[in-house]
Short mmCIF file of C-alpha atoms and ligand atoms in Angstrom, two decimals:
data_model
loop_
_atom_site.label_atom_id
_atom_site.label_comp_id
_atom_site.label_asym_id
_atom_site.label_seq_id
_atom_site.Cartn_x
_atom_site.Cartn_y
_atom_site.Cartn_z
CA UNK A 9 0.00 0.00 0.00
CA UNK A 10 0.97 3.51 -0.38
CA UNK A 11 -0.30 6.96 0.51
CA UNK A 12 0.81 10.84 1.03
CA UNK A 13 1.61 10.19 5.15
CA UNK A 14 1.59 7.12 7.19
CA UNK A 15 -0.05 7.34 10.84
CA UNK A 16 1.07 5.07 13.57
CA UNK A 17 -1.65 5.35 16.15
CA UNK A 18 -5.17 6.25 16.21
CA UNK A 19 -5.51 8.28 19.43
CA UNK A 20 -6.45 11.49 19.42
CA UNK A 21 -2.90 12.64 18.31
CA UNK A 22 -3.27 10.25 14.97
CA UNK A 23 -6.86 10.93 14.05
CA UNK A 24 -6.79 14.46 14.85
CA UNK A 25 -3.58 15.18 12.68
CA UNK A 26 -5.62 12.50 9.79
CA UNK A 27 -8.48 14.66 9.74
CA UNK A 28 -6.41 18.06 9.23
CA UNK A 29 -4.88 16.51 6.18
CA UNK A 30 -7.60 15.30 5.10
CA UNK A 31 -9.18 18.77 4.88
CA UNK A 32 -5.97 19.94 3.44
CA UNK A 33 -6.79 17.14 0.62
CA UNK A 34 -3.71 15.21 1.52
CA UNK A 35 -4.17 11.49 1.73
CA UNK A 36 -3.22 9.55 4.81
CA UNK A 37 -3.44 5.86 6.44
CA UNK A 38 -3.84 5.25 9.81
CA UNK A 39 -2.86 2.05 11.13
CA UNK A 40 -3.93 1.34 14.86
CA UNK A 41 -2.55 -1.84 16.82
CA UNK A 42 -5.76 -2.01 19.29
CA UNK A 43 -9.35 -2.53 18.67
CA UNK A 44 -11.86 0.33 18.00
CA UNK A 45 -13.96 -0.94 20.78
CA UNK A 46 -10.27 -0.59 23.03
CA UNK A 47 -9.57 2.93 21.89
CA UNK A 48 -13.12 4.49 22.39
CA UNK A 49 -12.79 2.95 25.89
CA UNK A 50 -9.78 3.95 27.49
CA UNK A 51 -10.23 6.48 30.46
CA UNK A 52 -7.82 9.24 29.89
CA UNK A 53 -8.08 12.88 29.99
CA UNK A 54 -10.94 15.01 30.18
CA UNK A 55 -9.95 18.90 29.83
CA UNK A 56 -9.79 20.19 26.48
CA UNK A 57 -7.75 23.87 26.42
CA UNK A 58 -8.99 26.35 24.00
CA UNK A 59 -6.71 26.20 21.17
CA UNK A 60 -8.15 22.35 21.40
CA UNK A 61 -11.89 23.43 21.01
CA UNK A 62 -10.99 25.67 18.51
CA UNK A 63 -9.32 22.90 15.92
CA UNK A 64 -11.96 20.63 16.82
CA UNK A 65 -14.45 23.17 15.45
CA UNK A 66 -12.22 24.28 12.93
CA UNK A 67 -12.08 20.80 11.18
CA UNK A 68 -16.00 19.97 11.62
CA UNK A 69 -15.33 17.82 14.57
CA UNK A 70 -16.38 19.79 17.24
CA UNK A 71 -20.47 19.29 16.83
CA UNK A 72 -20.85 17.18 20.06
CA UNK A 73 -18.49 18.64 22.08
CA UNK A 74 -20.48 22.05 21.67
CA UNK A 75 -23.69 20.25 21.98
CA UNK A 76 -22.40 17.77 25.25
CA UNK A 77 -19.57 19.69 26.58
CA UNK A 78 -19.01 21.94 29.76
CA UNK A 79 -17.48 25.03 29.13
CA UNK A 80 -15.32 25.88 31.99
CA UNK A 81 -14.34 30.14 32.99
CA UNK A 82 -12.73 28.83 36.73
CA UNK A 83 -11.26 26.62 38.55
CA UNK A 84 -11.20 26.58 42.43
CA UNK A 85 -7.66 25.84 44.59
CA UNK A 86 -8.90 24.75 47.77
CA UNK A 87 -5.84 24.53 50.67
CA UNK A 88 -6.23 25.56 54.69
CA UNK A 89 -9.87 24.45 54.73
CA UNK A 90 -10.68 27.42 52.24
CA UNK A 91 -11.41 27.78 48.74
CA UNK A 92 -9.93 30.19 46.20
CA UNK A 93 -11.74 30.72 43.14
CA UNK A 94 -9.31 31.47 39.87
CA UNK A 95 -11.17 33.21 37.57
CA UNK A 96 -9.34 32.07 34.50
CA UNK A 97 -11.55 33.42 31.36
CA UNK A 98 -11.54 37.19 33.21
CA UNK A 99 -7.87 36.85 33.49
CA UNK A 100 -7.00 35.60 29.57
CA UNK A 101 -9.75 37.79 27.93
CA UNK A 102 -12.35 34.76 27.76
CA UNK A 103 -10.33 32.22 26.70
CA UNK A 104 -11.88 28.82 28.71
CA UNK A 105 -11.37 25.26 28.67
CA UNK A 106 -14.12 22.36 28.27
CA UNK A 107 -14.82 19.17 30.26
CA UNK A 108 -15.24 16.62 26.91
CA UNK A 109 -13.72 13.37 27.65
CA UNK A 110 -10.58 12.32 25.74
CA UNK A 111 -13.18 9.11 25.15
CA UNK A 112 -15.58 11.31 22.65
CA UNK A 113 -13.41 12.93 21.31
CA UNK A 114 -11.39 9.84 19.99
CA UNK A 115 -15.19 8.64 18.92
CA UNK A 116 -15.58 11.57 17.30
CA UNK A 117 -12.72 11.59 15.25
CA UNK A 118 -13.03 7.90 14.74
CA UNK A 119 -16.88 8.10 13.65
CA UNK A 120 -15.72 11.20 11.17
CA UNK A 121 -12.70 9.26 9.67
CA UNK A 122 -15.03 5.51 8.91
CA UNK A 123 -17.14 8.07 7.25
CA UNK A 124 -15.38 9.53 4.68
CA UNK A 125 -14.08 6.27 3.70
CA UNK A 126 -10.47 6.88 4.13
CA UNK A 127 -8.38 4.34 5.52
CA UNK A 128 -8.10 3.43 9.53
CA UNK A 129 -6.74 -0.27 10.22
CA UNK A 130 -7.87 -1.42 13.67
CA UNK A 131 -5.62 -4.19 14.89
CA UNK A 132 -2.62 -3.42 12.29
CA UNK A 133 0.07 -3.46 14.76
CA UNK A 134 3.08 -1.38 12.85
CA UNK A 135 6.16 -3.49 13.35
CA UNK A 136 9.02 -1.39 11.99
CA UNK A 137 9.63 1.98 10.40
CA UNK A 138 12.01 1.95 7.50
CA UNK A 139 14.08 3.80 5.11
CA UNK A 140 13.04 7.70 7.01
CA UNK A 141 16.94 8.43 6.67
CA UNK A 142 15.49 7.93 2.18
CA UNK A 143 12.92 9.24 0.30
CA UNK A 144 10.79 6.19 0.87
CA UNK A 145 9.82 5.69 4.64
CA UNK A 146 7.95 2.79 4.79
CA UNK A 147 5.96 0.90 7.74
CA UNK A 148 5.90 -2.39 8.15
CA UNK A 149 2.76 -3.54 9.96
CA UNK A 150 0.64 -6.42 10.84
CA UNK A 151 -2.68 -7.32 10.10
CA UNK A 152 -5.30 -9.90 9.48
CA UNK A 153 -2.31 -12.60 10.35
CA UNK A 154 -0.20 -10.89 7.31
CA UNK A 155 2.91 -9.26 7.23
CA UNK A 156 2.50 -6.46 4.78
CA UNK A 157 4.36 -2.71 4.48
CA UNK A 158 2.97 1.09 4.05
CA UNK A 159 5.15 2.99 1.77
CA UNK A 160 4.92 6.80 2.24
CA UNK A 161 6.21 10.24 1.71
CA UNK A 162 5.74 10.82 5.22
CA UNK A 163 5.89 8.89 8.36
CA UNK A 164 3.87 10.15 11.77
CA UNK A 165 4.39 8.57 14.89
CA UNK A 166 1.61 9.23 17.03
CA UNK A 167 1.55 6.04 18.72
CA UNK A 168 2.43 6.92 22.56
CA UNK A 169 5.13 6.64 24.33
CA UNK A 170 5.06 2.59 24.47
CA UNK A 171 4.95 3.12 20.87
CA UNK A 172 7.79 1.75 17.68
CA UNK A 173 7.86 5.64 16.07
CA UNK A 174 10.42 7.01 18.51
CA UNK A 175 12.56 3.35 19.07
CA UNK A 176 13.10 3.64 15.56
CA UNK A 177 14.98 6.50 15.66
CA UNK A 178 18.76 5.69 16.34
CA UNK A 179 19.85 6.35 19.59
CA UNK A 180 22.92 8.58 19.17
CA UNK A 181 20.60 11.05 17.28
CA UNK A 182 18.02 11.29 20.25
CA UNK A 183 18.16 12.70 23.61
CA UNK A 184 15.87 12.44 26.65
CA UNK A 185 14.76 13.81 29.60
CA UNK A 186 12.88 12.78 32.27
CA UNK A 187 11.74 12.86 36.25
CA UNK A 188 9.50 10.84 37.80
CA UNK A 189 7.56 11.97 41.05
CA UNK A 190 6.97 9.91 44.64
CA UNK A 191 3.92 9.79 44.26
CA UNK A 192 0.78 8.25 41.95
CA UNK A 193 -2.75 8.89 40.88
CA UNK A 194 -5.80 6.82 42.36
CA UNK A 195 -8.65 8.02 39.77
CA UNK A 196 -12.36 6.70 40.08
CA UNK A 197 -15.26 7.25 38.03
CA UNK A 198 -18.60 7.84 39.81
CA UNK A 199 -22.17 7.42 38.93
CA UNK A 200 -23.27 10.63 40.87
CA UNK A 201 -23.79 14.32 39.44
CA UNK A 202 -20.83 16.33 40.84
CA UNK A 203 -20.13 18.15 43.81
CA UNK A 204 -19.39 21.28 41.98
CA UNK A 205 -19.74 23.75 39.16
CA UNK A 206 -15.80 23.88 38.06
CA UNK A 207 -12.84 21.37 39.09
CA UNK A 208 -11.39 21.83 42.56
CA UNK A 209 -7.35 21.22 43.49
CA UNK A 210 -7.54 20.35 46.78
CA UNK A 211 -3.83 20.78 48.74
CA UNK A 212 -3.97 19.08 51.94
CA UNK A 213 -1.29 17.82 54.55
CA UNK A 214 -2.55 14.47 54.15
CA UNK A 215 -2.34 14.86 50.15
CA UNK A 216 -3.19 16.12 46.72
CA UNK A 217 -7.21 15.30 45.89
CA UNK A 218 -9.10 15.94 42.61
CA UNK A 219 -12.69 16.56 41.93
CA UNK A 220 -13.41 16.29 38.28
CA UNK A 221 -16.11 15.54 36.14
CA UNK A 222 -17.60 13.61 33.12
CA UNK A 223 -21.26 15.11 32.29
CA UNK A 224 -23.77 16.26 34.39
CA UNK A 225 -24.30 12.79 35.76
CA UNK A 226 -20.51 11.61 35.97
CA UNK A 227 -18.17 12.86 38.77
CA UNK A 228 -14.21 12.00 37.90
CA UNK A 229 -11.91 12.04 41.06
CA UNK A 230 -8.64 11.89 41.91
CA UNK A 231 -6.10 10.94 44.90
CA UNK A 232 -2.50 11.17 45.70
CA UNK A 233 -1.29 7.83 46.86
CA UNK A 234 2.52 6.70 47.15
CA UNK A 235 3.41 4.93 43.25
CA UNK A 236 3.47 1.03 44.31
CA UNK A 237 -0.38 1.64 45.59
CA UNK A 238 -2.49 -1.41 44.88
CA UNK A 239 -6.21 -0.73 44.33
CA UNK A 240 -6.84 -3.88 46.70
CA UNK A 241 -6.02 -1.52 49.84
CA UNK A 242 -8.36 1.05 48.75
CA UNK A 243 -12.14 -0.09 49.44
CA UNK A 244 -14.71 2.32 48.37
CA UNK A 245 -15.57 2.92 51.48
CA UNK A 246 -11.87 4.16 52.28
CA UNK A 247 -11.65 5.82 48.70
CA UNK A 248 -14.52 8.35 50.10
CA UNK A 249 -13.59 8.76 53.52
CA UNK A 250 -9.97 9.82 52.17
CA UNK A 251 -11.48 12.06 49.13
CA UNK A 252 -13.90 13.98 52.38
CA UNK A 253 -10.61 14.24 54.56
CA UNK A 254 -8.83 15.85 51.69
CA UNK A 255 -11.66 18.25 50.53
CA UNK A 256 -12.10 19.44 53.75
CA UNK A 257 -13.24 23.11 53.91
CA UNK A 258 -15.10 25.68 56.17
CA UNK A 259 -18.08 26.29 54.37
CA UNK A 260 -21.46 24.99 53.11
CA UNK A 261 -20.50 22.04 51.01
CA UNK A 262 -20.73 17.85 50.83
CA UNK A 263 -18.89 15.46 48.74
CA UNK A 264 -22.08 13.38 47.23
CA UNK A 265 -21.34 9.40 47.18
CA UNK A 266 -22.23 7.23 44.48
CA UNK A 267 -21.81 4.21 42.72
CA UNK A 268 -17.95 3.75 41.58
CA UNK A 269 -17.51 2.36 37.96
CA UNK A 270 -14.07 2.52 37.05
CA UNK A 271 -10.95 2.78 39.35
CA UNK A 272 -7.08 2.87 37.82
CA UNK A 273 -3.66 3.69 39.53
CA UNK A 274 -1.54 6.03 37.56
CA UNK A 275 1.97 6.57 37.72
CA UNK A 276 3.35 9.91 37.51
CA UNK A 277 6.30 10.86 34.55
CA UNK A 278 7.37 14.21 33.04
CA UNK A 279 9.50 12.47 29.45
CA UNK A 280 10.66 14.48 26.59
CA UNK A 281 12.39 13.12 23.50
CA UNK A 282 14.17 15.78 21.41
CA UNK A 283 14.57 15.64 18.39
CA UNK A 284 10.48 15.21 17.14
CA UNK A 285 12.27 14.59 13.27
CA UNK A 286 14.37 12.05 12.20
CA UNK A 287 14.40 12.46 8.22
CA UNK A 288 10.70 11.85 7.15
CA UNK A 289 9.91 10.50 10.57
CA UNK A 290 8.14 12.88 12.77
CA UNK A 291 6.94 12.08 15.99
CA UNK A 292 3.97 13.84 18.27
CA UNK A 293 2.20 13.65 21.10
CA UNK A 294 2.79 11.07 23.58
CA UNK A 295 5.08 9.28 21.44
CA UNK A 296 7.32 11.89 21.88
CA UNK A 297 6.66 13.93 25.31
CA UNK A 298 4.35 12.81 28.49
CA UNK A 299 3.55 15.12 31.49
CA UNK A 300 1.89 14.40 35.00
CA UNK A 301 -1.36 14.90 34.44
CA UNK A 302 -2.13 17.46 37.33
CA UNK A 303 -1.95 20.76 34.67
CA UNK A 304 -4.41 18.80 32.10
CA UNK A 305 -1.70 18.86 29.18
CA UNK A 306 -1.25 15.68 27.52
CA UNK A 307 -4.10 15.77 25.42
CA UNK A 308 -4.13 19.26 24.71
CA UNK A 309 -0.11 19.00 23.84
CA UNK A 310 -0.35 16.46 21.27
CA UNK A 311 -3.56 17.91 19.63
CA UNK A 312 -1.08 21.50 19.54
CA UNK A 313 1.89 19.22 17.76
CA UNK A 314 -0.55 17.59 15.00
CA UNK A 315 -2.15 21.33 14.18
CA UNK A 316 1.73 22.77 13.71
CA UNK A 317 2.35 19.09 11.60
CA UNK A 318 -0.48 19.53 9.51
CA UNK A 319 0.29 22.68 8.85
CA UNK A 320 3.69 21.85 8.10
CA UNK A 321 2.92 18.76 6.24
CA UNK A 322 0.16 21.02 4.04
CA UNK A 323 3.08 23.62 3.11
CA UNK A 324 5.63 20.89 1.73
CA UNK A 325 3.52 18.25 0.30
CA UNK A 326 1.53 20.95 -1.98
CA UNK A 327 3.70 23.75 -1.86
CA UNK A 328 7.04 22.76 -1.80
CA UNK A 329 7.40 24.62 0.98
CA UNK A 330 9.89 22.97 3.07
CA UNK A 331 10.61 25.67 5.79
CA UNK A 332 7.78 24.97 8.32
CA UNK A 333 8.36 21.42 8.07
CA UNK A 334 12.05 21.64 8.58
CA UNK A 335 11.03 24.27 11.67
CA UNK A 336 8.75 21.71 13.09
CA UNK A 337 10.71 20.00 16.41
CA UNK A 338 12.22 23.52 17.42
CA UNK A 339 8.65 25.13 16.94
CA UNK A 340 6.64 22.58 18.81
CA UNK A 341 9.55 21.82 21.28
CA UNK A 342 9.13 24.93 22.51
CA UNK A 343 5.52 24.40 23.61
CA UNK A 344 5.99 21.45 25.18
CA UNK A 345 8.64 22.40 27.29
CA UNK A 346 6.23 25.51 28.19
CA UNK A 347 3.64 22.46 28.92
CA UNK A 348 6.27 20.54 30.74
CA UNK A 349 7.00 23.16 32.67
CA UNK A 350 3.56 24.09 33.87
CA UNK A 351 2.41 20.78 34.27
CA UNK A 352 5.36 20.32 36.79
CA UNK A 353 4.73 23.55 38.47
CA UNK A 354 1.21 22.60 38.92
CA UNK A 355 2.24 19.30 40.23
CA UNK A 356 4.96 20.33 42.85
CA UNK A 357 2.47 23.18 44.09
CA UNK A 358 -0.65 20.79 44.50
CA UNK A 359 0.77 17.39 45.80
CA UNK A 360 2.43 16.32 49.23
CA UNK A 361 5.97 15.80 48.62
CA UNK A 362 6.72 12.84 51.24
CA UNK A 363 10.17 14.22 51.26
CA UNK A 364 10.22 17.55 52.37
CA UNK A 365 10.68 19.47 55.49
CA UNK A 366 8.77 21.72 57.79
CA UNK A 367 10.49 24.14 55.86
CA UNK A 368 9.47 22.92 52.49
CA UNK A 369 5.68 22.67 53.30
CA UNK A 370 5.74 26.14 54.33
CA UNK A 371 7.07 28.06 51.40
CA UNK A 372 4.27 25.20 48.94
CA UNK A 373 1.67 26.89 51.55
CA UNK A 374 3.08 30.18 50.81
CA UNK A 375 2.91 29.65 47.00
CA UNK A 376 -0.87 29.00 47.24
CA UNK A 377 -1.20 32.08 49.13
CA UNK A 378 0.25 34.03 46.13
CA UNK A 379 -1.29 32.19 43.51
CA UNK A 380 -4.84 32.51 45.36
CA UNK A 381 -4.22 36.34 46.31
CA UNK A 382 -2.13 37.74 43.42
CA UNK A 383 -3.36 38.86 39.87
CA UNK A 384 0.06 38.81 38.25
CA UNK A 385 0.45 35.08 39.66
CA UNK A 386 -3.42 33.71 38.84
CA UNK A 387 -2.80 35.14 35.64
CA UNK A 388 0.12 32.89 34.56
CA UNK A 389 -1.32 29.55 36.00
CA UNK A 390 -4.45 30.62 34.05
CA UNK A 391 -2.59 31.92 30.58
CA UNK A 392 -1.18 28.08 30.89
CA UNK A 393 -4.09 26.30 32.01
CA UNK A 394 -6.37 27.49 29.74
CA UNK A 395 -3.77 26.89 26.90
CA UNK A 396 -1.18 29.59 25.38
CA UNK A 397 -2.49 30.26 21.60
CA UNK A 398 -0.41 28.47 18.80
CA UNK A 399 1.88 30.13 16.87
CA UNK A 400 0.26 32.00 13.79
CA UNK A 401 -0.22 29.74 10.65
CA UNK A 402 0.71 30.71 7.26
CA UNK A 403 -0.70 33.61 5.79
N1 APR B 24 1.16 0.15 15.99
C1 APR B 24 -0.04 0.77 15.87
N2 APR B 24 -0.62 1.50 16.87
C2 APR B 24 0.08 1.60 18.04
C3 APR B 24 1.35 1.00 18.22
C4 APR B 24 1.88 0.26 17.14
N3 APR B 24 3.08 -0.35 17.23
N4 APR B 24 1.77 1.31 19.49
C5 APR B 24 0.81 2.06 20.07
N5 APR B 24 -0.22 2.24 19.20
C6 APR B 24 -1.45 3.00 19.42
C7 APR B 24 -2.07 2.81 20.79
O1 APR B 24 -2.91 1.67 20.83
C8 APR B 24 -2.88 4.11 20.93
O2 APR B 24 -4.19 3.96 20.45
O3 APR B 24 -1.12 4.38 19.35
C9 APR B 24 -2.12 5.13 20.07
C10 APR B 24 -1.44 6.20 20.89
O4 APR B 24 -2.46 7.00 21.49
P1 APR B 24 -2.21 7.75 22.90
O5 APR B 24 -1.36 6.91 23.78
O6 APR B 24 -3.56 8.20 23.38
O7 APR B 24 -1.32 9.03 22.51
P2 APR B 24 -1.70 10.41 21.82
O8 APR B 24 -2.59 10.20 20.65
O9 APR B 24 -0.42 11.11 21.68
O10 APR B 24 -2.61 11.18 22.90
C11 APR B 24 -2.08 11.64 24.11
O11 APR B 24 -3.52 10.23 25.31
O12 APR B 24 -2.46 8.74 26.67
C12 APR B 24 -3.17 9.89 26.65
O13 APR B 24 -2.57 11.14 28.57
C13 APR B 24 -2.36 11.03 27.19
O14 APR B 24 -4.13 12.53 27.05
C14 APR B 24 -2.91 12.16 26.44
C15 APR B 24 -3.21 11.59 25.09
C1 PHB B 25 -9.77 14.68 34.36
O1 PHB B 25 -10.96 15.06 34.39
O2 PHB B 25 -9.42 13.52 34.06
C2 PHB B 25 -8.69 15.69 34.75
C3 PHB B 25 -9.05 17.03 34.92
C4 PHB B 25 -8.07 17.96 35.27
C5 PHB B 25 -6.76 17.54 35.45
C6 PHB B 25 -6.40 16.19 35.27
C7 PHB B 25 -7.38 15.26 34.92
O3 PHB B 25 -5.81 18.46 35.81
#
């Protein structure tokens, strides 16, 4: 088979960065190891940033997400049994973020994509990239029990960081950082409406807790618990008692209890992989960068990488226009150490580091303070939350 740019991965990185080609005209194959049933299904993220909504509307796939989506303007920091409101769209002149699970927003894509008849291979498992360092990359994939290879002019890994994109590349030309973090997200899904209007970051001496959201009808919470945490020590029972402990807070308000549906442990990573080009290999998304997920990023990150690709990919494959592509790793590099950076920052602030002193807890406390009671310091947590705009495209 053959075709304009080969797609490792169909999460949202791959079918996002499929359907802006597609509008661009340029043709594309996404192969996907995993069943569709297995990709609509997997609990991930749930904040989409505005530059995310916009795309999504921008490329006609943003219809449900407008029609089932919560449009966010706050979020509320809640530390010393109080609460501090952050009013993030009066700070960033309206810009907002949404509460549309990464789930329906792969579905989306996916549902757009089977339409239009262009290709997406569900268990094609892509065993090799080939040739990038050439003029003919090629992928060489299984499915249906065959060996069989995707020749392209292009080759996009967007197949997470477990993925055969970036291991492809040769080590001496790649470099990586990472740090990993004492600590680990419990996450539950509950069959009750939420607790509250926007997501509250609860800071407490016992630990970091998380009250997020689905719908209307779906509450999504979090806990800090130390990484080797096995979900056998954590009954429901002791899930809530721990999540009430944590919200804690001298006013008016009740965590409501319901029926819990889906429970994970997740560990915490902050990875980069520089460069995001090896010759007509480019990587994005996870394949290429993960954060901890406290500062909402990973979704919104590789949904920024695919709309600077596209682009990219748009200007060289009909223009001839080289330059964007061969700007691509610095430009999007650039955003995701921003990202990185935030996404640590928001981590470090929010969580209990088991480590530190009397000392340490003190000047974290202190840092709420400022970040609750300052409008130069709300404003840069919200600038990042809500999502720094991309780079201007091409005239
Ligand atoms: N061949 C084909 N597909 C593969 C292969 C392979 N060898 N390896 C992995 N995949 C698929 C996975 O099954 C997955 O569907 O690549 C896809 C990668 O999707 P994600 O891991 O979701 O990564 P990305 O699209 O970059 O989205 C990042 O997803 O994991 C979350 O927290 C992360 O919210 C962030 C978002
Ligand atoms: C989620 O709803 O899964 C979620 C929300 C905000 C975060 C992280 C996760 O910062």
């Amino acid at each position: 088979m053959r075709t304009s740019v080969a797609i490792i991965g169909a999460g949202p990185a791959g079918l996002l960065l499929a359907r802006l080609l597609q509008r661009q005209g340029i043709d594309s194959v996404v192969l996907e190891s995993r069943s569709r049933e297995h990709v609509e299904h997997r609990q991930r993220a749930g904040i989409l940033e505005q530059g995310t909504i916009d795309v999504l509307r921008e490329c006609g796939a943003g219809e449900r997400m407008d029609r089932e989506g919560l449009p966010h303007d706050g979020i509320e920091l809640r530390f010393g049994r109080a609460g501090h409101r952050i009013d993030m769209a009066a700070l960033t002149g309206g810009r907002q973020v949404m509460v549309y699970a990464q789930t329906e927003v792969v579905r989306d894509l996916v549902a757009l994509r089977l339409e239009s008849g262009s290709p997406l291979l569900f268990e094609a498992e892509a065993l090799a990239v080939e040739g990038a360092e050439g003029e003919q990359p090629r992928v060489r994939y299984r499915h249906d029990g065959a060996e069989q290879v995707l020749a392209a002019d292009y080759v996009v890994g967007t197949d997470g960081f477990h993925g055969v994109a970036r291991k492809s590349i040769p080590p001496e030309r790649v470099r990586t950082y990472e740090r990993t973090y004492p600590y680990a997200w419990l996450g539950i899904l509950a069959s009750v409406p939420p607790s509250t209007d926007e997501l509250i970051y609860a800071n407490h001496e016992r630990g970091f807790a998380l009250h997020s959201m689905r719908s209307t009808q779906v509450s999504r919470l979090y806990l800090q618990v130390p990484p080797d945490t096995s979900l056998q020590d954590w009954p429901d029972e002791e899930i809530w008692a721990e999540l009430d402990r944590r919200f804690e807070v001298d006013a008016d308000w009740k965590l409501q209890r319901g029926p819990i549906t889906e429970r994970s442990v997740t560990p915490m990573r902050s990875f980069v992989s520089e460069p995001l080009r090896h010759g007509r290999l480019l990587l994005a998304g996870d394949a290429a960068h993960i954060v901890p997920p406290t500062g909402a990023k990973g979704l919104n990150l590789a949904a920024a990488d695919v709309t600077l690709l596209a682009r990219a990919l748009g200007s060289s494959l009909l223009r001839g226009d080289d330059a964007e592509l061969d700007a691509y790793s610095d430009t999007a590099l650039r955003r995701v150490w921003r990202a990185e950076h935030f996404s640590y920052f928001m981590t470090t602030l929010l969580h209990t580091d088991p480590a530190a002193d009397d000392f340490g807890r003190r000047l974290q406390l202190s840092h709420l303070d400022y970040v609750a009671n300052s409008t130069a310091a709300a404003t840069s947590l919200a600038e990042n939350y809500v999502g720094l705009p991309l780079p201007a495209g091409p005239a």
